[in-house]
Coordinates of N, CA and C in Angstrom, one line a residue:
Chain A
X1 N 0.8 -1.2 0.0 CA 0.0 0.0 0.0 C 0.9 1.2 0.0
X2 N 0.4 2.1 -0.6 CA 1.1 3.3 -0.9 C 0.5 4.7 0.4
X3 N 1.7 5.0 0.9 CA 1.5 6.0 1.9 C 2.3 7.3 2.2
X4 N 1.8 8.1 2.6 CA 2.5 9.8 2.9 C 1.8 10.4 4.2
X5 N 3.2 10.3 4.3 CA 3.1 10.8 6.2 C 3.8 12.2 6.3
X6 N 3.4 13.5 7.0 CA 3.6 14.6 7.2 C 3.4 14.2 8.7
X7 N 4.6 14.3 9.6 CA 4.0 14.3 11.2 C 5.0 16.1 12.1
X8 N 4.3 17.1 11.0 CA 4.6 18.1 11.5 C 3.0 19.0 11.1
X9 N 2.0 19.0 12.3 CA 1.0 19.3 11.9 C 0.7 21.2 11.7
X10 N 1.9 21.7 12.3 CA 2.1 22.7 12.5 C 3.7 23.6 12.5
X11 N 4.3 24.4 11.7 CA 5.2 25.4 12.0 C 5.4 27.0 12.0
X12 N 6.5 27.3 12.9 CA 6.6 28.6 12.8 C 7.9 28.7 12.2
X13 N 8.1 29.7 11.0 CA 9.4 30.0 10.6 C 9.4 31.6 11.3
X14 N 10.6 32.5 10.9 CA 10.4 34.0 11.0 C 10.7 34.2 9.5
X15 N 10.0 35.6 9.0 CA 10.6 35.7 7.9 C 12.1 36.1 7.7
X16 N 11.8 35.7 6.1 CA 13.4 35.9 5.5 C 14.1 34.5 6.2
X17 N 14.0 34.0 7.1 CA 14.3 32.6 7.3 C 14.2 31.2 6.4
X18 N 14.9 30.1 6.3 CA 14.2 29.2 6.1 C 13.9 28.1 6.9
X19 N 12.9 27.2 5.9 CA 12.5 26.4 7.2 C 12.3 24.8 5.7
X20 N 12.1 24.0 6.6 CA 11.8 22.6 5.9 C 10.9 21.6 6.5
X21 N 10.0 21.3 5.8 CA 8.9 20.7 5.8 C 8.6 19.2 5.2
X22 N 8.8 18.3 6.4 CA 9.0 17.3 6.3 C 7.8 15.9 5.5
X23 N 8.6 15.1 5.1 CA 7.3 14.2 4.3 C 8.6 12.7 4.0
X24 N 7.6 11.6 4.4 CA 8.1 10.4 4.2 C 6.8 9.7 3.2
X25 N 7.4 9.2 2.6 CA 6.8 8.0 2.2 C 7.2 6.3 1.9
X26 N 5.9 5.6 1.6 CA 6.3 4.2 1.4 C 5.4 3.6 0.4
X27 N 6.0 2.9 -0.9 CA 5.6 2.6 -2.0 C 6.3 1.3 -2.1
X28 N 5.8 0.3 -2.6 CA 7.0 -0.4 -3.6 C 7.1 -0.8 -4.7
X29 N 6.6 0.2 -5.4 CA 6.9 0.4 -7.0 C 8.0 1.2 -7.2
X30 N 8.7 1.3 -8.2 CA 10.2 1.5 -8.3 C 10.0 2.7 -9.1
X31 N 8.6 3.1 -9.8 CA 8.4 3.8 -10.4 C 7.5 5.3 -9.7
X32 N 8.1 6.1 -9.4 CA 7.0 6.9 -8.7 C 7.5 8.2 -8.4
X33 N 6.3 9.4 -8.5 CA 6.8 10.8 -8.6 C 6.4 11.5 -6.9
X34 N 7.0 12.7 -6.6 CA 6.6 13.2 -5.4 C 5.9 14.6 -5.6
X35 N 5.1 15.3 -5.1 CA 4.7 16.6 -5.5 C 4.4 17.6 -4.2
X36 N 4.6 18.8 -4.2 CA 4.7 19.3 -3.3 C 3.3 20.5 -3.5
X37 N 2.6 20.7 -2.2 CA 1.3 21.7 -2.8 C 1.0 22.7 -2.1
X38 N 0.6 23.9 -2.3 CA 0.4 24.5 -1.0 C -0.9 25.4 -1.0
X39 N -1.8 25.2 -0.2 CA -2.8 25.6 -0.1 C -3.2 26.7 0.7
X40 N -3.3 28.0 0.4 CA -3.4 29.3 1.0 C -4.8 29.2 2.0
X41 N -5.1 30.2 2.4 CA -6.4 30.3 3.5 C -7.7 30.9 2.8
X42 N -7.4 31.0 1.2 CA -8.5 30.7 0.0 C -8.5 29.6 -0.4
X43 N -8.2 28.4 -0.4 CA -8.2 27.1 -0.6 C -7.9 26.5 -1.5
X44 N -7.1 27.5 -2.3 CA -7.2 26.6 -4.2 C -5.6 25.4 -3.7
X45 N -5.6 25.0 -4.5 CA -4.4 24.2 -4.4 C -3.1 24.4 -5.6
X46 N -2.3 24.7 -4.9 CA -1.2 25.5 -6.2 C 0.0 24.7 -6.1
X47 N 0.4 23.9 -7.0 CA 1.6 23.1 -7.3 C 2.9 23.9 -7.0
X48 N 3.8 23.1 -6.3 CA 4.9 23.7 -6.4 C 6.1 23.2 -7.1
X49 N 6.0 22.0 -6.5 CA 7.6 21.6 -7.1 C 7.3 19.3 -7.0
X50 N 8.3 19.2 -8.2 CA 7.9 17.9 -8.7 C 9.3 17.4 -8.5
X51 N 9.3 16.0 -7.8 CA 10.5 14.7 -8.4 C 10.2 13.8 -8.6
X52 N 11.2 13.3 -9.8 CA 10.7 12.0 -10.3 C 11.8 11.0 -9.3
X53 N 11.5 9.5 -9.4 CA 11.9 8.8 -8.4 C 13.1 8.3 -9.2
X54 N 13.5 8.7 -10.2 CA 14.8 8.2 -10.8 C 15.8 9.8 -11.4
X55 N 14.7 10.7 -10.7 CA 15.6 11.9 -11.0 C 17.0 11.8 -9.9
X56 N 18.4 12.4 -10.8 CA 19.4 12.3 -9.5 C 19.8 13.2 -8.9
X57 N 19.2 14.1 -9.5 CA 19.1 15.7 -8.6 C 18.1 16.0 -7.6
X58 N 18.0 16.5 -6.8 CA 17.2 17.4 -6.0 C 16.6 18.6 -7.0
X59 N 15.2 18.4 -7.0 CA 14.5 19.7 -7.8 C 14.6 20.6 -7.0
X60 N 14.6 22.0 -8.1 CA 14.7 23.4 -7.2 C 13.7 24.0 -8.3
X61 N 12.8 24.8 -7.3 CA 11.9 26.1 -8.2 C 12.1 27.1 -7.2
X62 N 12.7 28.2 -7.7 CA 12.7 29.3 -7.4 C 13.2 28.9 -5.9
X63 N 12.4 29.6 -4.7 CA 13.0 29.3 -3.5 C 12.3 28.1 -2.7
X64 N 11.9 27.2 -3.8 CA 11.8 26.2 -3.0 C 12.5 25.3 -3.9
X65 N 13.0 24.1 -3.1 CA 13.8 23.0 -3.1 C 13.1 21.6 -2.2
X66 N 13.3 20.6 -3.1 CA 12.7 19.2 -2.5 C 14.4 18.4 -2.0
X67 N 14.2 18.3 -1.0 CA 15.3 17.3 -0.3 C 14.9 15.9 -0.6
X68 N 15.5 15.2 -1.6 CA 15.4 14.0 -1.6 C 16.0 12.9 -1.2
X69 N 15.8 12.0 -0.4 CA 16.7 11.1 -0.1 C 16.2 9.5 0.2
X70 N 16.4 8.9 -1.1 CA 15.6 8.1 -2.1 C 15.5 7.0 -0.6
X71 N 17.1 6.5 -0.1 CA 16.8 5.4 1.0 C 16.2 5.6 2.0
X72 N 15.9 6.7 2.4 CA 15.3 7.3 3.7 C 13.9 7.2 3.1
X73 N 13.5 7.2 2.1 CA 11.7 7.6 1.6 C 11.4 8.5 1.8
X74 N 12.2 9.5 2.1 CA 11.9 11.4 2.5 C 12.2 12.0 0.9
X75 N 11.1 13.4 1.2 CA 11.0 14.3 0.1 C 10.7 15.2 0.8
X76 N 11.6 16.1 1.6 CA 11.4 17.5 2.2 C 11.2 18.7 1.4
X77 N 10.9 19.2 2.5 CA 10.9 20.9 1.5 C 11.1 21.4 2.1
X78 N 12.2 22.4 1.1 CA 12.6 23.3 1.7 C 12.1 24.6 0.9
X79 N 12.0 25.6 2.6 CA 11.6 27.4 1.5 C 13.2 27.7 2.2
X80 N 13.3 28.6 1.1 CA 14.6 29.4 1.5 C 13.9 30.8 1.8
X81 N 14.4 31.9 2.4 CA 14.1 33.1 2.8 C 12.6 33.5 2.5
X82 N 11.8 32.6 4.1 CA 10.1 32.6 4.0 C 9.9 34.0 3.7
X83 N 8.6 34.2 3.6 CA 8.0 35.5 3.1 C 6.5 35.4 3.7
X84 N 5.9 36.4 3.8 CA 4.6 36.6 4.6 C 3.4 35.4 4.1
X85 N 3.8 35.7 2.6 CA 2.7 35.1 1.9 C 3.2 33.9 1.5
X86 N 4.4 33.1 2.4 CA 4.3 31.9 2.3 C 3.4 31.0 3.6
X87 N 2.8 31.7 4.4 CA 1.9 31.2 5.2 C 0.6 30.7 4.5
X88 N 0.6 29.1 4.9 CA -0.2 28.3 4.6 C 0.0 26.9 4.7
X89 N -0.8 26.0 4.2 CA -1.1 24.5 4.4 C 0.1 24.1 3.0
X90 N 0.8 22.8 3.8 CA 1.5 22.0 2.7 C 1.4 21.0 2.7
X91 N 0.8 20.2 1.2 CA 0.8 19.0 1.0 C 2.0 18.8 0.5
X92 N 2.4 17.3 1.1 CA 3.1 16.3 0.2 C 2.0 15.6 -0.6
X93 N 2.9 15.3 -1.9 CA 2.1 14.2 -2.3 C 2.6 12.8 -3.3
X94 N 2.3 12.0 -3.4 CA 2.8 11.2 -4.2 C 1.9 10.1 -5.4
X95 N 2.5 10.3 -6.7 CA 1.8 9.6 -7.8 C 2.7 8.0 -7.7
X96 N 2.0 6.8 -8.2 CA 2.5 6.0 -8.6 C 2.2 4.8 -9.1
X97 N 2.4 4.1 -10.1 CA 1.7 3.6 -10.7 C 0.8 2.3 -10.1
X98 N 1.3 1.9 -8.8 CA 0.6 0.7 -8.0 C 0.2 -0.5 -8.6
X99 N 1.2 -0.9 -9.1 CA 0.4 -2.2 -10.2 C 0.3 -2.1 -11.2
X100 N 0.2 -0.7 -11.5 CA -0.5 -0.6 -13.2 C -1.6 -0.2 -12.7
X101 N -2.6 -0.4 -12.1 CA -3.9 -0.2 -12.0 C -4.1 1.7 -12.4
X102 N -3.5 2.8 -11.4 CA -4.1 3.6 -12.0 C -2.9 4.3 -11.2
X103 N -3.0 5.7 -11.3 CA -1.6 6.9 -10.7 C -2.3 8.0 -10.4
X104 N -3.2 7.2 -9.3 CA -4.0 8.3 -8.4 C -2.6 9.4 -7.7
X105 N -3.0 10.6 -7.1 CA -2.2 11.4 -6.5 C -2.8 11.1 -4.6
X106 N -1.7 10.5 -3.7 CA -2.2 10.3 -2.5 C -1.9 11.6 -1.8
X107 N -2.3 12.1 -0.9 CA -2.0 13.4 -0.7 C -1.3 12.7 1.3
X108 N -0.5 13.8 2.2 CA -0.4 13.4 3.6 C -1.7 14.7 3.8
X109 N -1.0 14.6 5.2 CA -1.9 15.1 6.2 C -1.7 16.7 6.3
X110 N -0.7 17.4 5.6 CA -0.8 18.7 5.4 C 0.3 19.3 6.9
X111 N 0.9 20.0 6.3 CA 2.0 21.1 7.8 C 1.5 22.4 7.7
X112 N 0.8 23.1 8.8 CA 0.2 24.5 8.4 C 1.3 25.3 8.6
X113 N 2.1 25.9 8.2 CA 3.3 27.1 8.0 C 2.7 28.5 8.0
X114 N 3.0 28.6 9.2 CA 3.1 30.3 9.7 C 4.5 31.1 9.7
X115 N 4.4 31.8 9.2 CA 5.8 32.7 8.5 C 5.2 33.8 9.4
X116 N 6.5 34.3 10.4 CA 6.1 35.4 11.4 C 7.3 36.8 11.1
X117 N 6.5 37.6 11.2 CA 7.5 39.1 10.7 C 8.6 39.2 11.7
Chain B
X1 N -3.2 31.1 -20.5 CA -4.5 29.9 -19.8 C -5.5 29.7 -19.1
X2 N -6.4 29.3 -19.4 CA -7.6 29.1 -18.1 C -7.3 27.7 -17.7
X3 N -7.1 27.8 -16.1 CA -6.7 27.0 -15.4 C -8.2 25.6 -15.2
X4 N -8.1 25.2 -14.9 CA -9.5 24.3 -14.4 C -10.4 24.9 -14.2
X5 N -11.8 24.8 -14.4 CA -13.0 26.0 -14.2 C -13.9 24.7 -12.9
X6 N -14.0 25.4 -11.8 CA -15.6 24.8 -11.0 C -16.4 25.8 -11.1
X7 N -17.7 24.7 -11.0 CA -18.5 25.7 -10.7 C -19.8 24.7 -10.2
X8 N -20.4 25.5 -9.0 CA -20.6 26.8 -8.2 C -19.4 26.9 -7.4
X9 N -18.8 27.7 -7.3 CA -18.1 27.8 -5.8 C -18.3 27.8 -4.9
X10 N -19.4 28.2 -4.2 CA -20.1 27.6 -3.0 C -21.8 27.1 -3.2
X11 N -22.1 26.3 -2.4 CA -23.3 26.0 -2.3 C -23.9 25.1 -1.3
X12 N -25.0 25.8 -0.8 CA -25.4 25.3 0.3 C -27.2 25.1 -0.4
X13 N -27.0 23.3 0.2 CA -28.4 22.7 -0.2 C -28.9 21.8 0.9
X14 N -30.2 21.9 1.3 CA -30.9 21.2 2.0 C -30.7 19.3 1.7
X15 N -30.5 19.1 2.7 CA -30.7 17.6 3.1 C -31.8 16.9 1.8
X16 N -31.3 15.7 1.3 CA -32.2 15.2 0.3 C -32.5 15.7 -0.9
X17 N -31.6 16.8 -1.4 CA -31.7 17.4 -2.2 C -30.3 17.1 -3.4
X18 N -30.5 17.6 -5.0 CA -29.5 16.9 -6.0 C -28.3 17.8 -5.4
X19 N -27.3 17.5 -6.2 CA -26.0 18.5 -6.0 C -25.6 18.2 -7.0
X20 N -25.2 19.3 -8.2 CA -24.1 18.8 -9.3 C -23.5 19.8 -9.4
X21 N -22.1 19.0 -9.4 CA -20.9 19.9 -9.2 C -20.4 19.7 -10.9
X22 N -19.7 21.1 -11.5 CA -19.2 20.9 -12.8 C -17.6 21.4 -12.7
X23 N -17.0 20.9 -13.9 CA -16.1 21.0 -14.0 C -15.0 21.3 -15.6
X24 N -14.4 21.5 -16.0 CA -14.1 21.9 -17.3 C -12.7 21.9 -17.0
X25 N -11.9 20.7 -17.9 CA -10.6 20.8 -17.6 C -9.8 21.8 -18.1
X26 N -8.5 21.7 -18.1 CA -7.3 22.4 -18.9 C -7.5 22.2 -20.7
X27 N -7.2 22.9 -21.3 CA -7.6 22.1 -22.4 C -6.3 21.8 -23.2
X28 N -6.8 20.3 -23.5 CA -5.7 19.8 -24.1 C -5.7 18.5 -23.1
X29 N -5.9 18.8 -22.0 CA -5.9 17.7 -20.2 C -6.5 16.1 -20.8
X30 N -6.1 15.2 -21.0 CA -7.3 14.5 -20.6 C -7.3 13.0 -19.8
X31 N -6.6 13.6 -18.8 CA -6.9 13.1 -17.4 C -8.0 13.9 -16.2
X32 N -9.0 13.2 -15.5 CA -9.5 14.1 -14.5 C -9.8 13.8 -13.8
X33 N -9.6 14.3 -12.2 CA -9.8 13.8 -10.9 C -10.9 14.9 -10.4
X34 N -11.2 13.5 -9.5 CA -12.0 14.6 -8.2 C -11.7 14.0 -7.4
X35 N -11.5 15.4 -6.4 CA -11.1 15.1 -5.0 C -12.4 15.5 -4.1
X36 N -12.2 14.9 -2.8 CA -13.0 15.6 -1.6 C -12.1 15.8 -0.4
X37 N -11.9 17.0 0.0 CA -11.6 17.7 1.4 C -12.2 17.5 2.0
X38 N -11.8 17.0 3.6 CA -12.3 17.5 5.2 C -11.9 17.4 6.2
X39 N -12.1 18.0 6.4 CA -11.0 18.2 7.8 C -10.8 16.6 8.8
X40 N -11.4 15.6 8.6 CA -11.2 14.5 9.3 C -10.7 13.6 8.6
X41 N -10.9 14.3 7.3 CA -11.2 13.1 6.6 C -9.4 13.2 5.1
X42 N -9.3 14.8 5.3 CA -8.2 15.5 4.1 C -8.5 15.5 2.6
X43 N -7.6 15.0 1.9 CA -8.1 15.0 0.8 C -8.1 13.5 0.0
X44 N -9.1 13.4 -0.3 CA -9.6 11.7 -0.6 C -9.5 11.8 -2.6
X45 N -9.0 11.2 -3.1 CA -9.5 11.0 -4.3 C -10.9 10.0 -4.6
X46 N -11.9 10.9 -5.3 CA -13.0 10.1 -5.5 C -13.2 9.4 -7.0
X47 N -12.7 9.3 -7.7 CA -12.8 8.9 -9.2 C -12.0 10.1 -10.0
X48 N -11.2 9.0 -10.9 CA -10.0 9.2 -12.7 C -10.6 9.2 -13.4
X49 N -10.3 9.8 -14.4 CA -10.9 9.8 -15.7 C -9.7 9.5 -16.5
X50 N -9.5 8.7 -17.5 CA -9.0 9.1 -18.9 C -8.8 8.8 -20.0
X51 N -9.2 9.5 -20.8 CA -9.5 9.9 -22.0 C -11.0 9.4 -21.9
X52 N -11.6 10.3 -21.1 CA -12.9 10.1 -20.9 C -13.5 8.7 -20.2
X53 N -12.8 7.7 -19.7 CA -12.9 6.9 -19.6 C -12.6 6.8 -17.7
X54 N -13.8 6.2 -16.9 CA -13.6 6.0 -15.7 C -12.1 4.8 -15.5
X55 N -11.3 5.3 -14.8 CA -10.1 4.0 -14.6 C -10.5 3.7 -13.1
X56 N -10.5 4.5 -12.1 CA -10.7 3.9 -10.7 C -11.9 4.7 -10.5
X57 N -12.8 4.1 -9.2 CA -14.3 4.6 -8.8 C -13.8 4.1 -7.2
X58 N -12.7 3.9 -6.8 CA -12.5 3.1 -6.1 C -13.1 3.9 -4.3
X59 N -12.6 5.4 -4.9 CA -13.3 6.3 -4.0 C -14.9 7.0 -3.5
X60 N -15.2 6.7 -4.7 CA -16.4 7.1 -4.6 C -17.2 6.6 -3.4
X61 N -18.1 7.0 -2.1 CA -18.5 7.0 -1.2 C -19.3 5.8 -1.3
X62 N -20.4 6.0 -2.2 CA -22.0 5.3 -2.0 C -22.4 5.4 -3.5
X63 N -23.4 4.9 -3.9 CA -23.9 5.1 -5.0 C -24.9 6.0 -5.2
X64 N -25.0 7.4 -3.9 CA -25.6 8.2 -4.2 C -24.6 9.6 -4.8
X65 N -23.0 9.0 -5.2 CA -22.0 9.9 -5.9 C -22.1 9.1 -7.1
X66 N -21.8 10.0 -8.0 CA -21.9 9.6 -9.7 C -20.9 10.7 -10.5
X67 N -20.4 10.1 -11.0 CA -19.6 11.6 -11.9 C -19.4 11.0 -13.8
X68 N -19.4 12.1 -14.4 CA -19.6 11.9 -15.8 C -18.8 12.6 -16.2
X69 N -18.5 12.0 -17.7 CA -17.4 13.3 -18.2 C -18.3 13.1 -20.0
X70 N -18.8 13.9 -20.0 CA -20.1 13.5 -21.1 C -19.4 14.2 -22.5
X71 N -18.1 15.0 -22.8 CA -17.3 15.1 -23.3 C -15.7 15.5 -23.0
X72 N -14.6 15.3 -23.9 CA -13.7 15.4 -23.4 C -13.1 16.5 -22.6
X73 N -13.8 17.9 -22.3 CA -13.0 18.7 -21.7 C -14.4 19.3 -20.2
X74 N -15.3 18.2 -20.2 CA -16.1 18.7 -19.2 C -16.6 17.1 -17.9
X75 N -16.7 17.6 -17.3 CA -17.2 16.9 -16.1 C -18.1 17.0 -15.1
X76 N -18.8 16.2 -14.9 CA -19.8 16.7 -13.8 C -20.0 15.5 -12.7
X77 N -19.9 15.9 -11.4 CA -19.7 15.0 -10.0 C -21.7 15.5 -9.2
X78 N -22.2 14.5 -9.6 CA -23.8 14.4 -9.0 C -23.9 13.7 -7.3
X79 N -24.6 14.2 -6.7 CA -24.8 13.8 -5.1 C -26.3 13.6 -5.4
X80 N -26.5 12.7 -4.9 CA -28.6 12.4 -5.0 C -28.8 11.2 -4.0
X81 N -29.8 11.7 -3.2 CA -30.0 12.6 -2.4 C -28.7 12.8 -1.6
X82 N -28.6 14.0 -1.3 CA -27.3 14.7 -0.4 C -27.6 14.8 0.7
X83 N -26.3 14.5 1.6 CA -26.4 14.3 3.4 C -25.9 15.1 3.7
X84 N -26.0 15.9 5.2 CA -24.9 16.6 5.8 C -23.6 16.0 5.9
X85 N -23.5 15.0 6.0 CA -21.9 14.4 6.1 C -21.2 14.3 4.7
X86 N -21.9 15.0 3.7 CA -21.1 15.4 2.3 C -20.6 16.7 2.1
X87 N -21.0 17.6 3.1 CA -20.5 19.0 3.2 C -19.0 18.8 3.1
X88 N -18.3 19.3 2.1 CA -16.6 19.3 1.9 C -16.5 19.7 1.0
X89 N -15.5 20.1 0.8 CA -15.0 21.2 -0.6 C -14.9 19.9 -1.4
X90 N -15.1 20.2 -2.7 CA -15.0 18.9 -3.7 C -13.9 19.9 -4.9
X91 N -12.6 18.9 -4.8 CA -11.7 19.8 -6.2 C -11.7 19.0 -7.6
X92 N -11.9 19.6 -8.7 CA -11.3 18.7 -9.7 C -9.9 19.3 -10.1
X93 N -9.5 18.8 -10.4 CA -8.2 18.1 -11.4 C -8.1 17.7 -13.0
X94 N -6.7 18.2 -13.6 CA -6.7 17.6 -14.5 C -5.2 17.5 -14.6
X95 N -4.9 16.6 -15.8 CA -3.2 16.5 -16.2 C -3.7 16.1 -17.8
X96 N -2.0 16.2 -17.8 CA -1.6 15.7 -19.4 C -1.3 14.3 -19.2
X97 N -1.4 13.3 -19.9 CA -1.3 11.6 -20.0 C -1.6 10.7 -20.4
X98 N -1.4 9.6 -19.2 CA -2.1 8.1 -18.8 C -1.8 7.7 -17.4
X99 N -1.7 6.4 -17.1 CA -2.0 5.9 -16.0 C -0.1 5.3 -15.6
X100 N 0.8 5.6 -16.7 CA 1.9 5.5 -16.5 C 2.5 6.6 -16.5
X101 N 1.9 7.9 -16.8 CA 2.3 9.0 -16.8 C 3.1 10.0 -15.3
X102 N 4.1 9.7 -14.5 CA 4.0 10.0 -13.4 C 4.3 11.2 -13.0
X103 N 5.0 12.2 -13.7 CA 5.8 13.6 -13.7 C 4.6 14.6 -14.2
X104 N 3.8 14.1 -15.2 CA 2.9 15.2 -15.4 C 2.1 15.7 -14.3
X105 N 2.2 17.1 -14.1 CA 1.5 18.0 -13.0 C 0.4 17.8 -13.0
X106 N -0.3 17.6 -11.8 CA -1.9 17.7 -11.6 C -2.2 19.2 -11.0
X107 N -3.3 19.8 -12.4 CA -3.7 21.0 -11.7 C -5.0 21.1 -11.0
X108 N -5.3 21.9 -10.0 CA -6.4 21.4 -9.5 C -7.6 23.1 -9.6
X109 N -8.6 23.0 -9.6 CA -9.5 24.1 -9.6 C -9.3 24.7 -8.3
X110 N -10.4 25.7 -8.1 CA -10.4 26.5 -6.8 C -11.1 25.9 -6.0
X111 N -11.8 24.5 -6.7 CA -12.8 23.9 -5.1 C -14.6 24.5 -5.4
X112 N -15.2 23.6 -4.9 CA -16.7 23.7 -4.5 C -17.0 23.2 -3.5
X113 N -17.3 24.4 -2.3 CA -17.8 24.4 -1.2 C -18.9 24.1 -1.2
X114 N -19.3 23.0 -0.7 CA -20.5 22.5 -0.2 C -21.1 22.5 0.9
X115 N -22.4 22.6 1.4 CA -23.0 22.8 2.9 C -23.9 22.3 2.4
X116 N -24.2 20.8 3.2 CA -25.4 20.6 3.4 C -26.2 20.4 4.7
X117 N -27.2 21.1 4.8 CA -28.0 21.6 6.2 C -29.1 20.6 6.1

């Protein structure tokens, strides 16, 4: 069974700080992507940053960056120098093929990130 | 671009009453998800689409949820009769693909808040 665990239900960064936002998972398909989302306190859901499971870099968009560390099953995030309007809800998430059957997106449990002036 | 379209954005409907939620993907998308948010519950995938085609239903609640995609760039998620315990934001989704597709971005709409009283 395919699963994503976020066991940071809550943080505080300060601004201009950074901070990293934790996420494990467990799959055993060899084939599988991670996604990172972040949901403001208007609720849309806004894609941030993507790894593939055979990528050998660590993705970076702009000031965020995914820590990957394939044996550990972790896909952190990192923000680099928070900003006000990085306050909000973060999903991990993960796609994978499970058999073949389908490449639903499993979402964790979300880290609410408060960025403080 | 126009991003994913829902619609209603909010709606609040008495107990025993229809609910159809619509949806209109990315164009060009033709993969499509719905999700359901709650706070106890997070975010659940309810039924894939693609290429018009149901692949998993595996979410779907009861058989009083139904969703259609009656052409390729639109969808519609039906509640009949609707409970209070369906009140949750419901998101759609779409990507570019298949079911081996695992890097393609899922974009998701702004959500349909639902209340049922």
């Amino acid at each position: 069974a395919q699963k994503i665990t976020q066991t940071q239900p809550g943080m505080f960064v300060q601004e201009k700080e950074a901070v990293t936002l934790d996420c494990t998972y467990d799959t055993s398909d060899p084939s599988y992507g991670l996604f990172w989302y972040k949901q403001p306190s208007s609720g849309e859901m806004i894609f941030l940053i993507y790894q593939g499971s055979y990528d050998q870099q660590n993705a970076t968009e702009g000031r965020y960056s995914l820590n990957f560390q394939k044996a550990r099953k972790s896909a952190n995030l990192v923000i680099s120098a928070s900003q006000l309007g990085d306050s909000a809800m973060y999903f991990c998430a993960m796609r994978a093929v499970d058999g073949g059957a389908t490449n639903k997106l499993i979402f964790g449990t979300g880290t609410l990130l408060a960025v403080q002036p | 671009d126009a991003g994913v379209i829902q619609s209603p954005r909010h709606e609040v409907t008495e107990m025993g009453q229809e609910v159809t939620l619509r949806c209109k993907l990315i164009s060009g998308h033709n993969s499509l998800f719905w999700y359901r948010q709650t706070m106890m519950r997070g975010l659940e995938l309810l039924i894939y689409f693609n290429n018009n085609v149901p692949i998993d239903d595996s979410g779907m609640p009861e058989d009083r949820f139904s969703a259609k995609m009656p052409n390729a760039s639109f969808s519609t998620l039906k509640i009949q009769p609707s409970e209070p315990r369906d009140s949750a934001v419901y998101f759609c989704a779409s990507s570019l693909g298949d079911r081996r597709t695992l890097g393609n971005t899922i974009y998701f709409g702004e959500g349909s808040w639902l209340t049922v009283v």
